[in-house]
Short mmCIF file of N, CA and C in Angstrom, two decimals:
data_model
loop_
_atom_site.label_atom_id
_atom_site.label_comp_id
_atom_site.label_asym_id
_atom_site.label_seq_id
_atom_site.Cartn_x
_atom_site.Cartn_y
_atom_site.Cartn_z
N MET Q 95 -20.03 22.62 9.60
CA MET Q 95 -19.23 21.42 9.73
C MET Q 95 -17.78 21.75 9.41
N SER Q 96 -16.88 21.26 10.21
CA SER Q 96 -15.45 21.46 9.98
C SER Q 96 -14.77 20.10 9.95
N ASP Q 97 -13.95 19.90 8.95
CA ASP Q 97 -13.21 18.66 8.73
C ASP Q 97 -11.73 18.98 8.72
N TYR Q 98 -10.92 18.20 9.40
CA TYR Q 98 -9.49 18.45 9.44
C TYR Q 98 -8.77 17.35 8.69
N THR Q 99 -7.88 17.75 7.78
CA THR Q 99 -7.11 16.79 6.98
C THR Q 99 -5.66 17.21 6.99
N GLY Q 100 -4.78 16.32 7.36
CA GLY Q 100 -3.35 16.61 7.25
C GLY Q 100 -2.80 17.42 8.39
N GLY Q 101 -1.48 17.45 8.47
CA GLY Q 101 -0.82 18.20 9.53
C GLY Q 101 -0.98 17.53 10.87
N ASP Q 102 -0.59 18.22 11.89
CA ASP Q 102 -0.63 17.70 13.25
C ASP Q 102 -1.82 18.29 13.98
N PRO Q 103 -2.91 17.52 14.19
CA PRO Q 103 -4.10 18.07 14.84
C PRO Q 103 -3.87 18.47 16.29
N ALA Q 104 -2.72 18.10 16.85
CA ALA Q 104 -2.43 18.47 18.24
C ALA Q 104 -1.99 19.92 18.35
N GLY Q 105 -1.83 20.60 17.23
CA GLY Q 105 -1.59 22.03 17.32
C GLY Q 105 -0.21 22.51 16.92
N GLY Q 106 0.33 21.98 15.87
CA GLY Q 106 1.52 22.62 15.33
C GLY Q 106 2.77 21.79 15.37
N ARG Q 107 3.80 22.38 14.77
CA ARG Q 107 5.10 21.76 14.67
C ARG Q 107 6.10 22.75 15.25
N PRO Q 108 6.48 22.59 16.49
CA PRO Q 108 7.42 23.55 17.10
C PRO Q 108 8.68 23.68 16.26
N GLY Q 109 9.08 24.92 16.01
CA GLY Q 109 10.31 25.19 15.29
C GLY Q 109 10.17 25.13 13.78
N ASN Q 110 9.09 24.57 13.27
CA ASN Q 110 8.91 24.45 11.83
C ASN Q 110 7.43 24.60 11.46
N PRO Q 111 6.80 25.70 11.86
CA PRO Q 111 5.37 25.85 11.57
C PRO Q 111 5.12 26.07 10.09
N ARG Q 112 3.99 25.56 9.62
CA ARG Q 112 3.59 25.75 8.23
C ARG Q 112 2.32 26.59 8.17
N VAL Q 113 2.10 27.17 7.03
CA VAL Q 113 0.87 27.91 6.79
C VAL Q 113 -0.28 26.92 6.79
N GLY Q 114 -1.35 27.27 7.49
CA GLY Q 114 -2.55 26.43 7.51
C GLY Q 114 -3.56 26.94 6.49
N LEU Q 115 -4.40 26.04 6.01
CA LEU Q 115 -5.40 26.40 5.01
C LEU Q 115 -6.79 25.95 5.43
N VAL Q 116 -7.76 26.82 5.17
CA VAL Q 116 -9.17 26.50 5.42
C VAL Q 116 -9.92 26.66 4.12
N LEU Q 117 -10.64 25.62 3.73
CA LEU Q 117 -11.45 25.64 2.52
C LEU Q 117 -12.90 25.83 2.90
N VAL Q 118 -13.47 26.95 2.48
CA VAL Q 118 -14.83 27.33 2.87
C VAL Q 118 -15.75 27.18 1.66
N SER Q 119 -16.72 26.30 1.78
CA SER Q 119 -17.66 26.07 0.69
C SER Q 119 -19.09 26.07 1.23
N HIS Q 120 -20.03 26.26 0.33
CA HIS Q 120 -21.44 26.16 0.70
C HIS Q 120 -21.83 24.70 0.95
N SER Q 121 -21.01 23.79 0.51
CA SER Q 121 -21.29 22.37 0.64
C SER Q 121 -20.22 21.70 1.49
N ALA Q 122 -20.65 21.01 2.52
CA ALA Q 122 -19.70 20.28 3.36
C ALA Q 122 -18.97 19.22 2.55
N GLN Q 123 -19.70 18.57 1.63
CA GLN Q 123 -19.09 17.52 0.83
C GLN Q 123 -18.04 18.08 -0.11
N VAL Q 124 -18.31 19.23 -0.72
CA VAL Q 124 -17.34 19.84 -1.64
C VAL Q 124 -16.08 20.25 -0.87
N ALA Q 125 -16.26 20.94 0.25
CA ALA Q 125 -15.11 21.40 1.03
C ALA Q 125 -14.25 20.23 1.47
N SER Q 126 -14.90 19.17 1.96
CA SER Q 126 -14.17 18.00 2.44
C SER Q 126 -13.45 17.28 1.30
N ALA Q 127 -14.11 17.12 0.16
CA ALA Q 127 -13.50 16.44 -0.97
C ALA Q 127 -12.29 17.21 -1.51
N VAL Q 128 -12.40 18.52 -1.60
CA VAL Q 128 -11.28 19.32 -2.10
C VAL Q 128 -10.12 19.27 -1.11
N ALA Q 129 -10.41 19.32 0.19
CA ALA Q 129 -9.35 19.22 1.19
C ALA Q 129 -8.64 17.87 1.09
N GLN Q 130 -9.39 16.80 0.92
CA GLN Q 130 -8.79 15.47 0.80
C GLN Q 130 -7.97 15.35 -0.49
N LEU Q 131 -8.48 15.90 -1.58
CA LEU Q 131 -7.76 15.88 -2.84
C LEU Q 131 -6.43 16.62 -2.71
N ALA Q 132 -6.49 17.84 -2.18
CA ALA Q 132 -5.28 18.66 -2.05
C ALA Q 132 -4.25 17.97 -1.16
N ALA Q 133 -4.68 17.46 -0.01
CA ALA Q 133 -3.76 16.77 0.90
C ALA Q 133 -3.20 15.50 0.25
N GLY Q 134 -4.03 14.80 -0.51
CA GLY Q 134 -3.59 13.58 -1.16
C GLY Q 134 -2.57 13.80 -2.25
N LEU Q 135 -2.61 14.98 -2.89
CA LEU Q 135 -1.68 15.27 -3.98
C LEU Q 135 -0.32 15.75 -3.49
N VAL Q 136 -0.17 15.88 -2.19
CA VAL Q 136 1.13 16.27 -1.63
C VAL Q 136 2.14 15.16 -1.85
N GLY Q 137 1.69 13.94 -1.90
CA GLY Q 137 2.60 12.81 -2.09
C GLY Q 137 2.88 12.12 -0.78
N ALA Q 138 4.09 11.60 -0.67
CA ALA Q 138 4.45 10.78 0.49
C ALA Q 138 4.70 11.61 1.75
N GLY Q 139 4.87 12.91 1.63
CA GLY Q 139 5.17 13.74 2.78
C GLY Q 139 3.96 14.02 3.65
N ASP Q 140 4.21 14.73 4.71
CA ASP Q 140 3.16 15.14 5.64
C ASP Q 140 2.50 16.41 5.10
N PRO Q 141 1.22 16.36 4.73
CA PRO Q 141 0.59 17.55 4.18
C PRO Q 141 0.46 18.66 5.23
N ALA Q 142 0.53 19.87 4.75
CA ALA Q 142 0.28 21.03 5.63
C ALA Q 142 -1.13 20.90 6.19
N PRO Q 143 -1.38 21.54 7.29
CA PRO Q 143 -2.72 21.44 7.88
C PRO Q 143 -3.76 22.12 6.99
N VAL Q 144 -4.78 21.37 6.66
CA VAL Q 144 -5.88 21.88 5.83
C VAL Q 144 -7.19 21.39 6.45
N ALA Q 145 -8.14 22.31 6.54
CA ALA Q 145 -9.44 21.96 7.11
C ALA Q 145 -10.54 22.43 6.18
N ALA Q 146 -11.61 21.66 6.15
CA ALA Q 146 -12.79 22.01 5.39
C ALA Q 146 -13.83 22.61 6.33
N ALA Q 147 -14.42 23.71 5.91
CA ALA Q 147 -15.51 24.33 6.65
C ALA Q 147 -16.62 24.57 5.65
N GLY Q 148 -17.53 23.62 5.56
CA GLY Q 148 -18.56 23.72 4.55
C GLY Q 148 -19.94 23.44 5.09
N GLY Q 149 -20.90 24.08 4.46
CA GLY Q 149 -22.29 23.83 4.78
C GLY Q 149 -22.79 24.66 5.95
N ALA Q 150 -24.10 24.68 6.06
CA ALA Q 150 -24.78 25.41 7.14
C ALA Q 150 -24.80 24.55 8.40
N PRO Q 151 -25.06 25.17 9.55
CA PRO Q 151 -25.10 24.40 10.80
C PRO Q 151 -26.10 23.25 10.79
N ASP Q 152 -27.18 23.37 10.02
CA ASP Q 152 -28.19 22.31 9.97
C ASP Q 152 -27.84 21.19 9.00
N GLY Q 153 -26.66 21.29 8.36
CA GLY Q 153 -26.23 20.26 7.43
C GLY Q 153 -26.57 20.56 5.99
N GLY Q 154 -27.35 21.59 5.75
CA GLY Q 154 -27.71 21.95 4.39
C GLY Q 154 -26.66 22.84 3.76
N LEU Q 155 -27.00 23.41 2.62
CA LEU Q 155 -26.10 24.32 1.93
C LEU Q 155 -26.05 25.66 2.65
N GLY Q 156 -24.88 26.26 2.69
CA GLY Q 156 -24.72 27.56 3.34
C GLY Q 156 -23.33 27.66 3.95
N THR Q 157 -23.16 28.66 4.78
CA THR Q 157 -21.88 28.84 5.46
C THR Q 157 -22.12 29.00 6.95
N ASP Q 158 -21.09 28.68 7.72
CA ASP Q 158 -21.19 28.68 9.17
C ASP Q 158 -19.94 29.35 9.75
N ALA Q 159 -20.11 30.56 10.27
CA ALA Q 159 -18.98 31.31 10.82
C ALA Q 159 -18.29 30.55 11.94
N ASP Q 160 -19.05 29.85 12.77
CA ASP Q 160 -18.44 29.09 13.86
C ASP Q 160 -17.54 27.97 13.32
N ALA Q 161 -17.98 27.29 12.28
CA ALA Q 161 -17.17 26.22 11.68
C ALA Q 161 -15.90 26.79 11.07
N ILE Q 162 -15.99 27.97 10.47
CA ILE Q 162 -14.82 28.61 9.89
C ILE Q 162 -13.82 28.98 10.98
N ARG Q 163 -14.31 29.58 12.07
CA ARG Q 163 -13.44 29.91 13.21
C ARG Q 163 -12.74 28.66 13.74
N GLU Q 164 -13.51 27.61 13.96
CA GLU Q 164 -12.98 26.36 14.50
C GLU Q 164 -11.92 25.77 13.56
N ALA Q 165 -12.19 25.77 12.28
CA ALA Q 165 -11.25 25.22 11.30
C ALA Q 165 -9.97 26.03 11.28
N ALA Q 166 -10.08 27.36 11.33
CA ALA Q 166 -8.89 28.22 11.32
C ALA Q 166 -8.02 27.97 12.54
N ARG Q 167 -8.64 27.80 13.68
CA ARG Q 167 -7.86 27.51 14.91
C ARG Q 167 -7.20 26.14 14.82
N ALA Q 168 -7.88 25.18 14.19
CA ALA Q 168 -7.34 23.81 14.10
C ALA Q 168 -6.09 23.75 13.22
N VAL Q 169 -6.02 24.59 12.20
CA VAL Q 169 -4.88 24.52 11.27
C VAL Q 169 -3.77 25.51 11.59
N ASP Q 170 -3.96 26.32 12.59
CA ASP Q 170 -2.98 27.36 12.93
C ASP Q 170 -1.76 26.78 13.63
N GLU Q 171 -0.63 26.78 12.94
CA GLU Q 171 0.64 26.34 13.52
C GLU Q 171 1.52 27.52 13.89
N GLY Q 172 1.04 28.74 13.62
CA GLY Q 172 1.81 29.93 13.95
C GLY Q 172 2.43 30.62 12.75
N ALA Q 173 2.23 30.09 11.55
CA ALA Q 173 2.79 30.69 10.34
C ALA Q 173 1.72 31.40 9.51
N GLY Q 174 0.54 31.55 10.06
CA GLY Q 174 -0.56 32.19 9.35
C GLY Q 174 -1.55 31.18 8.83
N VAL Q 175 -2.74 31.67 8.54
CA VAL Q 175 -3.82 30.84 8.03
C VAL Q 175 -4.40 31.52 6.80
N LEU Q 176 -4.50 30.78 5.72
CA LEU Q 176 -5.11 31.30 4.50
C LEU Q 176 -6.44 30.60 4.29
N LEU Q 177 -7.45 31.40 3.97
CA LEU Q 177 -8.79 30.87 3.77
C LEU Q 177 -9.17 31.03 2.31
N LEU Q 178 -9.69 29.98 1.72
CA LEU Q 178 -10.12 29.99 0.33
C LEU Q 178 -11.60 29.65 0.31
N ALA Q 179 -12.40 30.57 -0.23
CA ALA Q 179 -13.85 30.40 -0.24
C ALA Q 179 -14.35 30.17 -1.66
N ASP Q 180 -15.46 29.44 -1.78
CA ASP Q 180 -15.94 29.16 -3.13
C ASP Q 180 -16.68 30.34 -3.75
N LEU Q 181 -17.71 30.87 -3.13
CA LEU Q 181 -18.46 31.96 -3.75
C LEU Q 181 -19.40 32.63 -2.77
N GLY Q 182 -19.96 33.75 -3.21
CA GLY Q 182 -21.03 34.44 -2.51
C GLY Q 182 -20.86 34.62 -1.01
N SER Q 183 -21.78 34.03 -0.26
CA SER Q 183 -21.78 34.23 1.18
C SER Q 183 -20.58 33.60 1.88
N ALA Q 184 -19.95 32.63 1.26
CA ALA Q 184 -18.73 32.07 1.86
C ALA Q 184 -17.65 33.14 1.90
N VAL Q 185 -17.51 33.88 0.80
CA VAL Q 185 -16.55 34.98 0.74
C VAL Q 185 -16.94 36.06 1.74
N LEU Q 186 -18.21 36.42 1.76
CA LEU Q 186 -18.67 37.48 2.67
C LEU Q 186 -18.49 37.09 4.13
N THR Q 187 -18.72 35.84 4.46
CA THR Q 187 -18.55 35.39 5.85
C THR Q 187 -17.09 35.47 6.27
N VAL Q 188 -16.19 35.02 5.40
CA VAL Q 188 -14.76 35.11 5.72
C VAL Q 188 -14.35 36.57 5.85
N ARG Q 189 -14.80 37.42 4.94
CA ARG Q 189 -14.48 38.85 5.03
C ARG Q 189 -14.97 39.45 6.34
N ALA Q 190 -16.17 39.09 6.77
CA ALA Q 190 -16.71 39.61 8.03
C ALA Q 190 -15.87 39.15 9.22
N LEU Q 191 -15.46 37.89 9.22
CA LEU Q 191 -14.62 37.38 10.31
C LEU Q 191 -13.28 38.10 10.34
N LEU Q 192 -12.71 38.34 9.17
CA LEU Q 192 -11.43 39.07 9.11
C LEU Q 192 -11.60 40.51 9.58
N ALA Q 193 -12.71 41.12 9.25
CA ALA Q 193 -12.96 42.52 9.62
C ALA Q 193 -13.08 42.68 11.14
N GLU Q 194 -13.55 41.66 11.81
CA GLU Q 194 -13.68 41.72 13.28
C GLU Q 194 -12.32 41.87 13.94
N GLY Q 195 -11.30 41.34 13.33
CA GLY Q 195 -9.94 41.50 13.84
C GLY Q 195 -9.48 40.46 14.83
N ASP Q 196 -10.38 39.87 15.59
CA ASP Q 196 -9.96 38.91 16.61
C ASP Q 196 -10.71 37.58 16.50
N GLU Q 197 -11.41 37.37 15.41
CA GLU Q 197 -12.18 36.15 15.23
C GLU Q 197 -11.35 34.99 14.69
N LEU Q 198 -10.29 35.32 13.95
CA LEU Q 198 -9.44 34.32 13.33
C LEU Q 198 -8.01 34.48 13.83
N PRO Q 199 -7.21 33.45 13.73
CA PRO Q 199 -5.82 33.54 14.20
C PRO Q 199 -5.06 34.68 13.52
N GLU Q 200 -4.07 35.20 14.23
CA GLU Q 200 -3.21 36.24 13.66
C GLU Q 200 -2.58 35.71 12.38
N GLY Q 201 -2.49 36.59 11.38
CA GLY Q 201 -1.91 36.19 10.11
C GLY Q 201 -2.90 35.50 9.19
N SER Q 202 -4.20 35.63 9.47
CA SER Q 202 -5.21 35.05 8.60
C SER Q 202 -5.52 35.99 7.44
N ALA Q 203 -5.78 35.41 6.27
CA ALA Q 203 -6.12 36.21 5.09
C ALA Q 203 -6.98 35.39 4.15
N LEU Q 204 -7.78 36.10 3.37
CA LEU Q 204 -8.62 35.48 2.35
C LEU Q 204 -7.82 35.40 1.05
N LEU Q 205 -7.81 34.23 0.44
CA LEU Q 205 -7.13 34.03 -0.84
C LEU Q 205 -8.07 34.36 -1.98
N ASP Q 206 -7.53 34.99 -3.02
CA ASP Q 206 -8.27 35.19 -4.25
C ASP Q 206 -7.70 34.21 -5.25
N ALA Q 207 -8.36 33.05 -5.38
CA ALA Q 207 -7.86 31.98 -6.23
C ALA Q 207 -9.01 31.05 -6.58
N PRO Q 208 -8.88 30.28 -7.67
CA PRO Q 208 -9.90 29.28 -7.97
C PRO Q 208 -9.94 28.24 -6.86
N PHE Q 209 -11.13 27.74 -6.57
CA PHE Q 209 -11.30 26.89 -5.39
C PHE Q 209 -10.50 25.60 -5.45
N VAL Q 210 -10.66 24.80 -6.47
CA VAL Q 210 -9.98 23.50 -6.52
C VAL Q 210 -8.50 23.66 -6.82
N GLU Q 211 -8.19 24.31 -7.95
CA GLU Q 211 -6.79 24.45 -8.35
C GLU Q 211 -5.99 25.27 -7.34
N GLY Q 212 -6.61 26.32 -6.81
CA GLY Q 212 -5.95 27.15 -5.81
C GLY Q 212 -5.67 26.39 -4.53
N ALA Q 213 -6.63 25.55 -4.12
CA ALA Q 213 -6.45 24.75 -2.91
C ALA Q 213 -5.29 23.78 -3.08
N VAL Q 214 -5.25 23.10 -4.21
CA VAL Q 214 -4.17 22.14 -4.46
C VAL Q 214 -2.82 22.85 -4.45
N SER Q 215 -2.72 23.95 -5.19
CA SER Q 215 -1.46 24.69 -5.25
C SER Q 215 -1.03 25.18 -3.87
N ALA Q 216 -1.98 25.70 -3.10
CA ALA Q 216 -1.66 26.24 -1.77
C ALA Q 216 -1.21 25.14 -0.82
N VAL Q 217 -1.91 24.02 -0.80
CA VAL Q 217 -1.55 22.94 0.12
C VAL Q 217 -0.19 22.35 -0.25
N VAL Q 218 0.08 22.19 -1.54
CA VAL Q 218 1.38 21.66 -1.96
C VAL Q 218 2.49 22.62 -1.54
N ALA Q 219 2.29 23.92 -1.79
CA ALA Q 219 3.32 24.91 -1.43
C ALA Q 219 3.53 24.96 0.08
N ALA Q 220 2.44 24.98 0.84
CA ALA Q 220 2.56 25.03 2.30
C ALA Q 220 3.23 23.77 2.83
N SER Q 221 2.92 22.63 2.24
CA SER Q 221 3.52 21.36 2.67
C SER Q 221 5.02 21.34 2.43
N ALA Q 222 5.45 22.06 1.40
CA ALA Q 222 6.88 22.14 1.08
C ALA Q 222 7.59 23.17 1.96
N GLY Q 223 6.84 23.85 2.82
CA GLY Q 223 7.44 24.80 3.75
C GLY Q 223 7.43 26.24 3.28
N ALA Q 224 6.72 26.54 2.19
CA ALA Q 224 6.65 27.92 1.70
C ALA Q 224 5.99 28.81 2.74
N GLY Q 225 6.39 30.06 2.77
CA GLY Q 225 5.83 31.03 3.69
C GLY Q 225 4.47 31.54 3.24
N HIS Q 226 3.87 32.35 4.09
CA HIS Q 226 2.53 32.90 3.89
C HIS Q 226 2.35 33.50 2.50
N GLU Q 227 3.21 34.44 2.11
CA GLU Q 227 3.05 35.11 0.82
C GLU Q 227 3.31 34.17 -0.35
N ALA Q 228 4.26 33.27 -0.22
CA ALA Q 228 4.54 32.32 -1.30
C ALA Q 228 3.38 31.34 -1.49
N VAL Q 229 2.76 30.92 -0.41
CA VAL Q 229 1.60 30.03 -0.51
C VAL Q 229 0.45 30.78 -1.19
N ALA Q 230 0.22 32.03 -0.80
CA ALA Q 230 -0.83 32.84 -1.42
C ALA Q 230 -0.55 33.03 -2.91
N ALA Q 231 0.69 33.28 -3.25
CA ALA Q 231 1.07 33.47 -4.66
C ALA Q 231 0.85 32.18 -5.46
N ALA Q 232 1.17 31.05 -4.89
CA ALA Q 232 0.97 29.78 -5.57
C ALA Q 232 -0.52 29.56 -5.86
N ALA Q 233 -1.36 29.89 -4.90
CA ALA Q 233 -2.81 29.75 -5.10
C ALA Q 233 -3.29 30.69 -6.20
N ARG Q 234 -2.84 31.94 -6.16
CA ARG Q 234 -3.26 32.93 -7.17
C ARG Q 234 -2.81 32.52 -8.58
N GLU Q 235 -1.64 31.92 -8.68
CA GLU Q 235 -1.12 31.50 -9.98
C GLU Q 235 -2.01 30.45 -10.64
N ALA Q 236 -2.84 29.80 -9.86
CA ALA Q 236 -3.75 28.79 -10.43
C ALA Q 236 -4.74 29.43 -11.40
N TYR Q 237 -4.96 30.73 -11.31
CA TYR Q 237 -5.82 31.41 -12.29
C TYR Q 237 -5.25 31.29 -13.70
N GLU Q 238 -3.96 31.14 -13.82
CA GLU Q 238 -3.31 31.11 -15.12
C GLU Q 238 -3.24 29.72 -15.74
N TYR Q 239 -3.63 28.71 -14.97
CA TYR Q 239 -3.62 27.35 -15.50
C TYR Q 239 -4.74 27.22 -16.53
N ARG Q 240 -4.38 26.88 -17.76
CA ARG Q 240 -5.35 26.74 -18.84
C ARG Q 240 -5.48 25.27 -19.23
N LYS Q 241 -6.67 24.87 -19.52
CA LYS Q 241 -6.93 23.48 -19.88
C LYS Q 241 -6.91 23.25 -21.38
N VAL Q 242 -7.06 24.32 -22.15
CA VAL Q 242 -6.96 24.21 -23.62
C VAL Q 242 -6.15 25.35 -24.16
#
């Protein structure tokens, strides 16, 4: 299952492309909720394109390479696509798609960041117009956020 939240679903912003984000989870509900949370925390502006790709094709828990491909294409505005996976086979599936070389849009990369905090940081940074590496850095910095 792939869910699209934010950005222009018609395929980009000519002259001002933003980094797109794909949230890959074993659960469609988790991926969708985190995408909605991240887009909602952008504020009054237009959130960067973010899509959820969660769950197995039958609707159960798992990952779906086709949904990930579809989500990556939906958020691609030409500034690169960053994928954030929750765990296990979600990470392995994204790695396999990246290894193929032509399965995901040019400029696609897997983020190493916490799922919720990394997603929020990445979507906020991308929405503000940050480039590929700056968005990735913002997501990675979420590892340093401490609650106590």
